[in-house]
Tab-separated table of C-alpha atoms and ligand atoms in Angstrom:
chain	number	residue	atom	x	y	z
A	1	MET	CA	-189.494	-1.444	112.582
A	2	LYS	CA	-189.821	-2.062	116.303
A	3	TRP	CA	-192.824	-3.144	118.395
A	4	ASN	CA	-192.600	-1.751	121.907
A	5	GLU	CA	-194.778	-3.882	124.201
A	6	GLN	CA	-194.485	-1.443	127.099
A	7	ASP	CA	-196.209	1.531	125.509
A	8	LYS	CA	-197.894	-0.543	122.753
A	9	SER	CA	-196.230	1.314	119.938
A	10	ILE	CA	-194.450	0.568	116.684
A	11	GLN	CA	-191.992	2.837	114.975
A	12	PHE	CA	-191.499	2.840	111.203
A	13	THR	CA	-189.080	4.606	108.901
A	14	PHE	CA	-190.720	5.669	105.656
A	15	GLY	CA	-188.110	7.335	103.458
A	16	ASN	CA	-186.831	10.257	105.525
A	17	TYR	CA	-189.771	10.167	107.923
A	18	ILE	CA	-190.346	8.402	111.215
A	19	SER	CA	-193.922	7.359	112.050
A	20	THR	CA	-194.895	5.991	115.439
A	21	VAL	CA	-198.168	4.113	115.823
A	22	TYR	CA	-199.718	3.817	119.298
A	23	ILE	CA	-202.472	1.278	119.906
A	24	SER	CA	-204.688	1.517	122.960
A	25	LYS	CA	-207.870	-0.264	123.932
A	26	GLU	CA	-209.415	2.440	126.056
A	27	GLY	CA	-207.530	5.495	124.877
A	28	ALA	CA	-208.947	8.820	125.989
A	29	LEU	CA	-209.225	11.044	122.970
A	30	VAL	CA	-209.166	14.506	124.454
A	31	PRO	CA	-205.529	14.375	125.668
A	32	LEU	CA	-204.530	13.468	122.119
A	33	LEU	CA	-206.019	16.722	120.930
A	34	LYS	CA	-203.714	18.790	123.111
A	35	ALA	CA	-200.241	19.961	122.160
A	36	PRO	CA	-197.120	20.450	124.259
A	37	GLU	CA	-196.673	23.873	125.908
A	38	GLY	CA	-196.047	26.596	123.316
A	39	ILE	CA	-197.187	24.521	120.318
A	40	LYS	CA	-200.488	25.188	118.552
A	41	ILE	CA	-202.817	22.442	117.393
A	42	LEU	CA	-205.842	22.425	115.116
A	43	SER	CA	-208.134	19.399	115.427
A	44	ILE	CA	-210.057	18.430	112.326
A	45	PHE	CA	-213.008	16.026	112.394
A	46	ASP	CA	-215.843	15.280	110.012
A	47	GLN	CA	-219.475	15.971	110.795
A	48	ASN	CA	-219.983	12.469	112.218
A	49	THR	CA	-216.845	12.220	114.297
A	50	ALA	CA	-217.009	15.759	115.720
A	51	PRO	CA	-220.102	15.176	117.888
A	52	LEU	CA	-218.819	11.746	118.956
A	53	PHE	CA	-215.402	12.862	120.056
A	54	GLY	CA	-215.223	16.628	119.804
A	55	ASP	CA	-214.599	18.903	122.707
A	56	GLU	CA	-215.990	22.356	122.040
A	57	HIS	CA	-213.209	23.970	124.061
A	58	LEU	CA	-210.752	22.804	121.431
A	59	ARG	CA	-212.690	24.643	118.689
A	60	PRO	CA	-212.318	21.808	116.210
A	61	LEU	CA	-212.884	22.214	112.508
A	62	SER	CA	-215.606	19.913	111.223
A	63	LEU	CA	-215.525	18.983	107.529
A	64	PRO	CA	-218.526	17.862	105.453
A	65	LEU	CA	-218.975	14.121	104.858
A	66	GLY	CA	-218.272	11.985	101.843
A	67	GLU	CA	-215.929	11.511	98.883
A	68	GLU	CA	-217.398	14.540	97.097
A	69	HIS	CA	-215.966	16.698	99.883
A	70	LYS	CA	-212.528	15.135	99.653
A	71	SER	CA	-211.721	18.244	97.686
A	72	TRP	CA	-209.793	21.491	97.368
A	73	GLU	CA	-212.704	23.230	99.088
A	74	SER	CA	-212.073	21.240	102.282
A	75	ILE	CA	-208.324	21.845	102.030
A	76	ASN	CA	-209.118	25.541	101.606
A	77	GLN	CA	-211.141	25.457	104.832
A	78	ILE	CA	-208.246	23.860	106.710
A	79	MET	CA	-205.737	26.375	105.299
A	80	GLN	CA	-207.931	29.339	106.171
A	81	ARG	CA	-208.345	28.179	109.769
A	82	ALA	CA	-204.630	27.467	110.028
A	83	VAL	CA	-203.722	30.956	108.812
A	84	ARG	CA	-206.366	32.673	110.973
A	85	GLU	CA	-205.090	30.835	114.035
A	86	ASN	CA	-201.484	31.720	113.208
A	87	LEU	CA	-200.362	28.122	112.994
A	88	ALA	CA	-196.646	27.824	112.338
A	89	ARG	CA	-194.462	25.106	110.883
A	90	ASP	CA	-194.071	23.507	114.312
A	91	SER	CA	-197.857	23.535	114.855
A	92	ILE	CA	-199.838	20.322	114.662
A	93	LEU	CA	-202.719	19.459	112.368
A	94	ALA	CA	-204.613	16.591	113.974
A	95	GLY	CA	-207.036	14.547	111.860
A	96	ILE	CA	-209.665	12.555	113.743
A	97	GLY	CA	-211.882	10.354	111.596
A	98	GLY	CA	-211.979	7.837	108.804
A	99	GLY	CA	-209.752	7.571	105.756
A	100	ILE	CA	-211.230	10.673	104.161
A	101	VAL	CA	-210.333	12.956	107.069
A	102	CYS	CA	-206.928	11.289	107.469
A	103	ASP	CA	-206.056	11.669	103.759
A	104	MET	CA	-207.161	15.301	103.648
A	105	VAL	CA	-205.591	16.459	106.890
A	106	ALA	CA	-202.361	14.733	105.903
A	107	PHE	CA	-202.425	16.489	102.529
A	108	ALA	CA	-203.080	19.843	104.221
A	109	ALA	CA	-200.225	19.247	106.672
A	110	SER	CA	-197.869	18.402	103.813
A	111	ILE	CA	-198.450	21.733	102.069
A	112	TYR	CA	-199.137	24.171	104.924
A	113	MET	CA	-195.958	26.246	105.224
A	114	ARG	CA	-194.246	23.530	103.147
A	115	GLY	CA	-195.027	20.969	105.833
A	116	CYS	CA	-196.188	21.247	109.437
A	117	GLN	CA	-196.602	18.537	112.067
A	118	LEU	CA	-199.181	15.822	111.486
A	119	ARG	CA	-200.986	13.650	114.018
A	120	LEU	CA	-203.657	11.157	112.952
A	121	ILE	CA	-206.329	9.522	115.076
A	122	PRO	CA	-208.088	7.024	112.801
A	123	THR	CA	-211.611	6.114	113.909
A	124	THR	CA	-212.720	3.616	111.245
A	125	LEU	CA	-211.303	0.112	110.981
A	126	LEU	CA	-210.171	0.915	107.440
A	127	ALA	CA	-208.296	4.005	108.558
A	128	MET	CA	-206.720	2.079	111.468
A	129	VAL	CA	-205.405	-0.794	109.363
A	130	ASP	CA	-204.685	1.059	106.162
A	131	ALA	CA	-205.354	4.745	105.403
A	132	SER	CA	-203.625	6.406	108.357
A	133	LEU	CA	-200.348	4.532	107.817
A	134	GLY	CA	-197.806	4.907	105.053
A	135	GLY	CA	-197.973	8.547	104.076
A	136	LYS	CA	-200.282	8.584	101.044
A	137	THR	CA	-202.282	11.795	101.230
A	138	GLY	CA	-204.759	13.178	98.792
A	139	ILE	CA	-207.972	14.613	97.505
A	140	ASN	CA	-210.217	13.676	94.588
A	141	PHE	CA	-209.947	15.865	91.513
A	142	MET	CA	-212.008	16.129	88.293
A	143	GLY	CA	-213.863	12.934	89.180
A	144	TYR	CA	-210.682	10.908	89.769
A	145	LYS	CA	-210.030	9.432	93.197
A	146	ASN	CA	-206.910	10.621	94.984
A	147	MET	CA	-205.673	12.344	91.820
A	148	VAL	CA	-203.884	15.116	93.730
A	149	GLY	CA	-201.737	14.309	96.729
A	150	THR	CA	-198.358	13.869	98.323
A	151	PHE	CA	-196.361	11.353	100.331
A	152	TYR	CA	-196.290	12.681	103.893
A	153	PRO	CA	-196.418	10.212	106.795
A	154	ALA	CA	-197.857	11.292	110.138
A	155	SER	CA	-195.244	11.531	112.864
A	156	SER	CA	-197.718	9.918	115.249
A	157	ILE	CA	-200.803	7.780	114.712
A	158	HIS	CA	-202.988	7.039	117.725
A	159	ILE	CA	-205.344	4.101	117.399
A	160	CYS	CA	-207.980	4.067	120.133
A	161	LEU	CA	-209.881	0.825	119.649
A	162	ASN	CA	-212.783	2.056	121.762
A	163	THR	CA	-213.717	4.414	118.894
A	164	LEU	CA	-214.826	1.347	116.918
A	165	VAL	CA	-217.866	0.933	119.182
A	166	THR	CA	-219.922	3.536	117.340
A	167	LEU	CA	-218.814	2.557	113.848
A	168	PRO	CA	-221.777	1.508	111.653
A	169	GLU	CA	-221.857	-2.160	110.587
A	170	ASN	CA	-221.199	-1.493	106.882
A	171	GLU	CA	-218.151	0.652	107.707
A	172	PHE	CA	-216.816	-2.080	109.989
A	173	GLN	CA	-217.296	-4.614	107.170
A	174	THR	CA	-215.439	-2.321	104.754
A	175	GLY	CA	-212.472	-2.376	107.127
A	176	LEU	CA	-212.666	-6.169	107.359
A	177	ALA	CA	-212.128	-6.444	103.591
A	178	GLU	CA	-208.793	-4.660	104.025
A	179	VAL	CA	-207.967	-6.902	107.000
A	180	ILE	CA	-208.613	-10.023	104.885
A	181	LYS	CA	-206.520	-8.517	102.076
A	182	THR	CA	-203.648	-7.841	104.490
A	183	ALA	CA	-203.749	-11.414	105.800
A	184	MET	CA	-203.728	-12.750	102.230
A	185	ILE	CA	-200.699	-10.655	101.355
A	186	GLY	CA	-198.556	-10.953	104.430
A	187	ASP	CA	-199.765	-12.787	107.530
A	188	LYS	CA	-200.652	-16.483	107.549
A	189	GLU	CA	-201.536	-16.498	111.253
A	190	LEU	CA	-203.941	-13.610	110.737
A	191	PHE	CA	-205.571	-15.589	107.908
A	192	GLN	CA	-206.126	-18.513	110.308
A	193	LEU	CA	-207.394	-16.143	112.999
A	194	LEU	CA	-209.956	-14.768	110.551
A	195	ILE	CA	-211.126	-18.289	109.733
A	196	LYS	CA	-211.459	-19.304	113.395
A	197	GLU	CA	-212.632	-16.187	115.191
A	198	LYS	CA	-215.409	-14.831	112.983
A	199	GLU	CA	-217.946	-14.501	115.808
A	200	ARG	CA	-215.622	-12.596	118.149
A	201	ILE	CA	-214.571	-10.359	115.278
A	202	PHE	CA	-218.173	-9.507	114.442
A	203	GLN	CA	-218.638	-8.684	118.136
A	204	ARG	CA	-215.599	-6.373	117.854
A	205	ASP	CA	-213.921	-8.073	120.802
A	206	THR	CA	-211.347	-5.500	121.880
A	207	ASP	CA	-208.507	-7.940	122.663
A	208	LEU	CA	-208.909	-9.597	119.317
A	209	MET	CA	-209.239	-6.301	117.455
A	210	GLU	CA	-206.025	-5.136	119.090
A	211	GLU	CA	-204.251	-8.235	117.792
A	212	ILE	CA	-205.753	-7.846	114.329
A	213	VAL	CA	-205.002	-4.125	113.981
A	214	LYS	CA	-201.453	-4.633	115.223
A	215	ARG	CA	-200.833	-7.461	112.733
A	216	CYS	CA	-202.207	-5.396	109.831
A	217	ILE	CA	-200.036	-2.448	110.758
A	218	LEU	CA	-196.946	-4.636	110.899
A	219	VAL	CA	-197.647	-6.039	107.422
A	220	LYS	CA	-198.397	-2.681	105.813
A	221	GLY	CA	-195.624	-0.854	107.657
A	222	LYS	CA	-193.035	-3.415	106.556
A	223	ILE	CA	-194.112	-3.163	102.904
A	224	VAL	CA	-194.086	0.649	102.968
A	225	GLU	CA	-190.685	0.713	104.665
A	226	GLU	CA	-189.363	-1.297	101.726
A	227	ASP	CA	-191.193	0.637	99.010
A	228	PHE	CA	-192.347	4.021	100.305
A	229	LYS	CA	-193.003	5.613	96.877
A	230	GLU	CA	-194.739	2.550	95.350
A	231	LYS	CA	-192.133	1.559	92.799
A	232	GLY	CA	-192.980	-2.152	93.167
A	233	LEU	CA	-193.887	-4.124	96.274
A	234	ARG	CA	-196.361	-1.557	97.641
A	235	ALA	CA	-198.623	-2.249	94.644
A	236	TYR	CA	-199.433	-5.622	96.289
A	237	LEU	CA	-201.602	-3.669	98.720
A	238	ASN	CA	-203.914	-3.073	95.752
A	239	LEU	CA	-204.956	-6.750	95.638
A	240	GLY	CA	-208.594	-6.832	94.468
A	241	HIS	CA	-208.653	-3.105	93.809
A	242	THR	CA	-208.519	-3.085	89.963
A	243	PHE	CA	-211.682	-5.198	89.896
A	244	GLY	CA	-213.167	-3.427	92.906
A	245	HIS	CA	-212.715	0.099	91.533
A	246	ALA	CA	-214.275	-0.981	88.225
A	247	LEU	CA	-217.309	-2.400	90.042
A	248	GLU	CA	-217.667	0.790	92.090
A	249	ALA	CA	-217.579	2.823	88.862
A	250	VAL	CA	-220.098	0.578	87.046
A	251	ALA	CA	-222.430	0.562	90.060
A	252	ASP	CA	-221.981	4.339	90.246
A	253	PHE	CA	-220.872	3.916	93.878
A	254	LYS	CA	-224.411	2.803	94.827
A	255	GLY	CA	-225.171	-0.410	96.700
A	256	TRP	CA	-221.505	-1.312	97.111
A	257	SER	CA	-219.214	0.034	99.796
A	258	HIS	CA	-215.531	0.249	98.893
A	259	GLY	CA	-214.767	-2.801	101.055
A	260	GLN	CA	-217.550	-4.856	99.500
A	261	ALA	CA	-216.287	-3.999	96.019
A	262	VAL	CA	-212.702	-4.885	96.996
A	263	ALA	CA	-213.884	-8.184	98.489
A	264	TRP	CA	-215.626	-9.025	95.189
A	265	GLY	CA	-212.409	-7.925	93.466
A	266	MET	CA	-210.320	-10.300	95.573
A	267	ALA	CA	-212.633	-13.190	94.635
A	268	LYS	CA	-212.214	-12.220	90.967
A	269	ALA	CA	-208.432	-12.049	91.381
A	270	MET	CA	-208.638	-15.639	92.636
A	271	ASP	CA	-210.817	-16.692	89.654
A	272	LEU	CA	-208.453	-15.003	87.211
A	273	GLY	CA	-205.402	-16.643	88.780
A	274	VAL	CA	-207.075	-20.071	88.563
A	275	ARG	CA	-208.147	-19.400	84.954
A	276	LEU	CA	-204.526	-18.568	84.108
A	277	GLY	CA	-203.366	-21.736	85.853
A	278	LEU	CA	-201.297	-19.675	88.278
A	279	THR	CA	-203.336	-19.778	91.492
A	280	ASP	CA	-203.786	-22.887	93.592
A	281	PRO	CA	-207.516	-23.753	93.183
A	282	GLY	CA	-207.758	-24.979	96.803
A	283	TYR	CA	-206.431	-21.661	98.092
A	284	ALA	CA	-208.786	-19.724	95.803
A	285	GLU	CA	-211.737	-21.669	97.237
A	286	GLN	CA	-210.529	-21.025	100.799
A	287	VAL	CA	-210.379	-17.259	100.132
A	288	LYS	CA	-213.851	-17.234	98.592
A	289	ASN	CA	-215.264	-19.194	101.548
A	290	LEU	CA	-213.673	-16.715	103.946
A	291	LEU	CA	-215.174	-13.784	102.051
A	292	ARG	CA	-218.605	-15.451	102.125
A	293	ASP	CA	-218.202	-16.069	105.868
A	294	TYR	CA	-217.699	-12.336	106.350
A	295	ARG	CA	-220.953	-11.720	104.420
A	296	PHE	CA	-219.336	-10.377	101.273
A	297	ARG	CA	-220.974	-10.945	97.907
A	298	ILE	CA	-218.530	-12.650	95.562
A	299	THR	CA	-220.760	-12.865	92.505
A	300	VAL	CA	-223.042	-10.218	91.049
A	301	ASP	CA	-226.267	-10.895	89.141
A	302	ASN	CA	-226.770	-9.187	85.793
A	303	LEU	CA	-223.302	-7.770	85.583
A	304	ALA	CA	-222.209	-6.905	82.032
A	305	PRO	CA	-218.543	-7.973	81.727
A	306	GLU	CA	-218.035	-5.397	78.923
A	307	GLU	CA	-218.893	-2.567	81.308
A	308	ILE	CA	-216.378	-3.783	83.875
A	309	ILE	CA	-213.716	-4.121	81.162
A	310	THR	CA	-214.474	-0.602	79.908
A	311	ALA	CA	-214.190	0.776	83.438
A	312	MET	CA	-210.902	-1.072	83.905
A	313	SER	CA	-209.586	0.162	80.575
A	314	LYS	CA	-209.816	3.711	81.828
A	315	ASP	CA	-207.210	2.669	84.362
A	316	LYS	CA	-203.981	4.503	83.666
A	317	LYS	CA	-201.977	1.295	84.011
A	318	LYS	CA	-203.429	-0.205	80.802
A	319	LEU	CA	-200.865	-1.534	78.316
A	320	LYS	CA	-202.455	-2.103	74.868
A	321	ASP	CA	-205.055	-4.838	75.470
A	322	LYS	CA	-203.489	-5.924	78.696
A	323	LEU	CA	-204.003	-4.713	82.198
A	324	ARG	CA	-201.905	-5.118	85.301
A	325	PHE	CA	-203.464	-7.253	88.040
A	326	ILE	CA	-202.259	-8.205	91.480
A	327	LEU	CA	-202.690	-11.973	91.739
A	328	GLN	CA	-201.601	-14.718	94.103
A	329	LYS	CA	-200.127	-18.171	93.627
A	330	ASP	CA	-201.071	-19.081	97.181
A	331	LEU	CA	-201.384	-17.515	100.636
A	332	ASN	CA	-198.745	-14.757	101.021
A	333	LYS	CA	-197.425	-15.474	97.506
A	334	THR	CA	-198.366	-12.381	95.537
A	335	PHE	CA	-197.257	-11.274	92.069
A	336	ILE	CA	-198.135	-8.795	89.346
A	337	SER	CA	-199.503	-10.129	86.084
A	338	GLU	CA	-200.148	-8.335	82.802
A	339	THR	CA	-203.241	-10.094	81.611
A	340	ASP	CA	-205.180	-10.039	78.378
A	341	LEU	CA	-208.557	-8.347	78.843
A	342	SER	CA	-210.376	-11.049	76.847
A	343	LEU	CA	-209.415	-13.573	79.539
A	344	VAL	CA	-210.544	-11.226	82.278
A	345	LYS	CA	-213.945	-10.952	80.591
A	346	GLU	CA	-214.497	-14.699	80.983
A	347	ILE	CA	-214.393	-14.623	84.785
A	348	ILE	CA	-216.564	-11.555	85.453
A	349	ASN	CA	-219.826	-12.304	87.240
B	401	LIG	N1	-203.940	6.895	102.335
B	401	LIG	C1	-204.093	5.608	102.174
B	401	LIG	O1	-203.142	4.830	102.151
B	401	LIG	C2	-205.479	5.059	102.023
B	401	LIG	C3	-205.689	3.670	102.064
B	401	LIG	C4	-206.996	3.197	101.980
B	401	LIG	C5	-208.054	4.083	101.824
B	401	LIG	N2	-207.798	5.431	101.780
B	401	LIG	C6	-208.907	6.389	101.649
B	401	LIG	O2	-209.772	6.221	102.759
B	401	LIG	C7	-211.060	6.709	102.384
B	401	LIG	C8	-212.122	5.809	102.961
B	401	LIG	O3	-211.988	5.797	104.360
B	401	LIG	P1	-213.142	5.254	105.315
B	401	LIG	O4	-213.636	3.964	104.785
B	401	LIG	O5	-212.630	5.322	106.680
B	401	LIG	O6	-214.339	6.269	105.038
B	401	LIG	P2	-214.810	7.632	105.768
B	401	LIG	O7	-213.657	8.450	106.141
B	401	LIG	O8	-215.833	8.221	104.857
B	401	LIG	O9	-215.525	7.097	107.071
B	401	LIG	C9	-216.686	6.316	106.942
B	401	LIG	C10	-217.878	6.902	107.711
B	401	LIG	O10	-217.743	6.546	109.082
B	401	LIG	C11	-217.905	7.711	109.909
B	401	LIG	N3	-217.120	7.453	111.105
B	401	LIG	C12	-215.775	7.490	111.228
B	401	LIG	N4	-215.400	7.044	112.440
B	401	LIG	C13	-216.533	6.767	113.121
B	401	LIG	C14	-216.786	6.229	114.405
B	401	LIG	N5	-215.803	5.863	115.217
B	401	LIG	N6	-218.080	6.072	114.769
B	401	LIG	C15	-219.091	6.382	113.910
B	401	LIG	N7	-218.899	6.849	112.663
B	401	LIG	C16	-217.627	7.035	112.279
B	401	LIG	C17	-217.437	8.831	109.040
B	401	LIG	O11	-217.953	10.059	109.444
B	401	LIG	C18	-217.973	8.421	107.670
B	401	LIG	O12	-219.321	8.774	107.541
B	401	LIG	C19	-211.080	6.780	100.862
B	401	LIG	O13	-211.148	8.134	100.469
B	401	LIG	C20	-209.772	6.153	100.440
B	401	LIG	O14	-209.230	6.756	99.285
B	401	LIG	C21	-206.544	5.921	101.885
């Protein structure tokens, strides 16, 4: 892993792949949608990002919005365009959008002609700090999120911070949950920055966002370099997600964005750690205060703990009456705990 200050890039080695991330404050998008002489490129947006950034001359493909379209049907559309346009193995599929576009275009690139070139241009904060990096690709299948997919890192990821300007507030907040998570797992200075610079972050100050995105990428990239195929350490990146996914399922994905559910999940991971006597109570309080400061809800009225437990029990990682949780002793001290579900029930609210 190497940060190159001159061209603001970082190079990672994920298994047999090399991924280079470029971060720019005022990056022009159109040049990124062009390929070197003799190489073909297909640019793929979603229906929101196409009008914002699309250039009709490039004949982009625009996919329908939402998790329900993170599907074979969208992959089929990409494949059909790729075949019609005679894309070859050295051609580039370029995904421009949030995590959904990035995951799908990456999946398509991994299977088109057994793997063609992949370039990602993430345009949500979540996709910048998380989804575009690390090579997890996928689509939803039979109601299960990301059930079908591959590991296929993009050879280049271009983060243009100016694309954040048009991002709706709730999508920006969703990304902030992943930023907080990343600081909790692997960057103490970022944690302090989040405590001190809330106002500038809400204003999306470009200098600060550059610093934040870069720090998140360094943390995630380092973890994925060590554990590309998620045999151990990479699971830490799921902090708050077992609780969060269960809440999303119980709420039927209404009223809670993914980031809001994960933020609630991180607060519950703190409560569970304290209940088990494993998490420092002062740290747990600090995390919950930070989440409140970023306008996340950390308790839910009228939540039936049984429903959350049932949703969690559907998790494939269940072992008898225990479930695997990512917990923390303290800041940047993360571990995996197999915890009895009856204890978990006590801290749900
Ligand atoms: N591969 C991974 O490692 C990984 C990690 C985390 C999440 N994910 C996946 O990411 C997905 C969620 O990603 P997301 O939160 O980015 O959602 P998303 O892709 O649905 O984007 C959110 C919304 O913002 C719009 N949008 C995107 N960029 C915009 C911009 N600059 N201005 C205005 N609107 C813009 C999109 O059109 C969409 O409506 C999930 O499917 C999740 O599974 C993958």
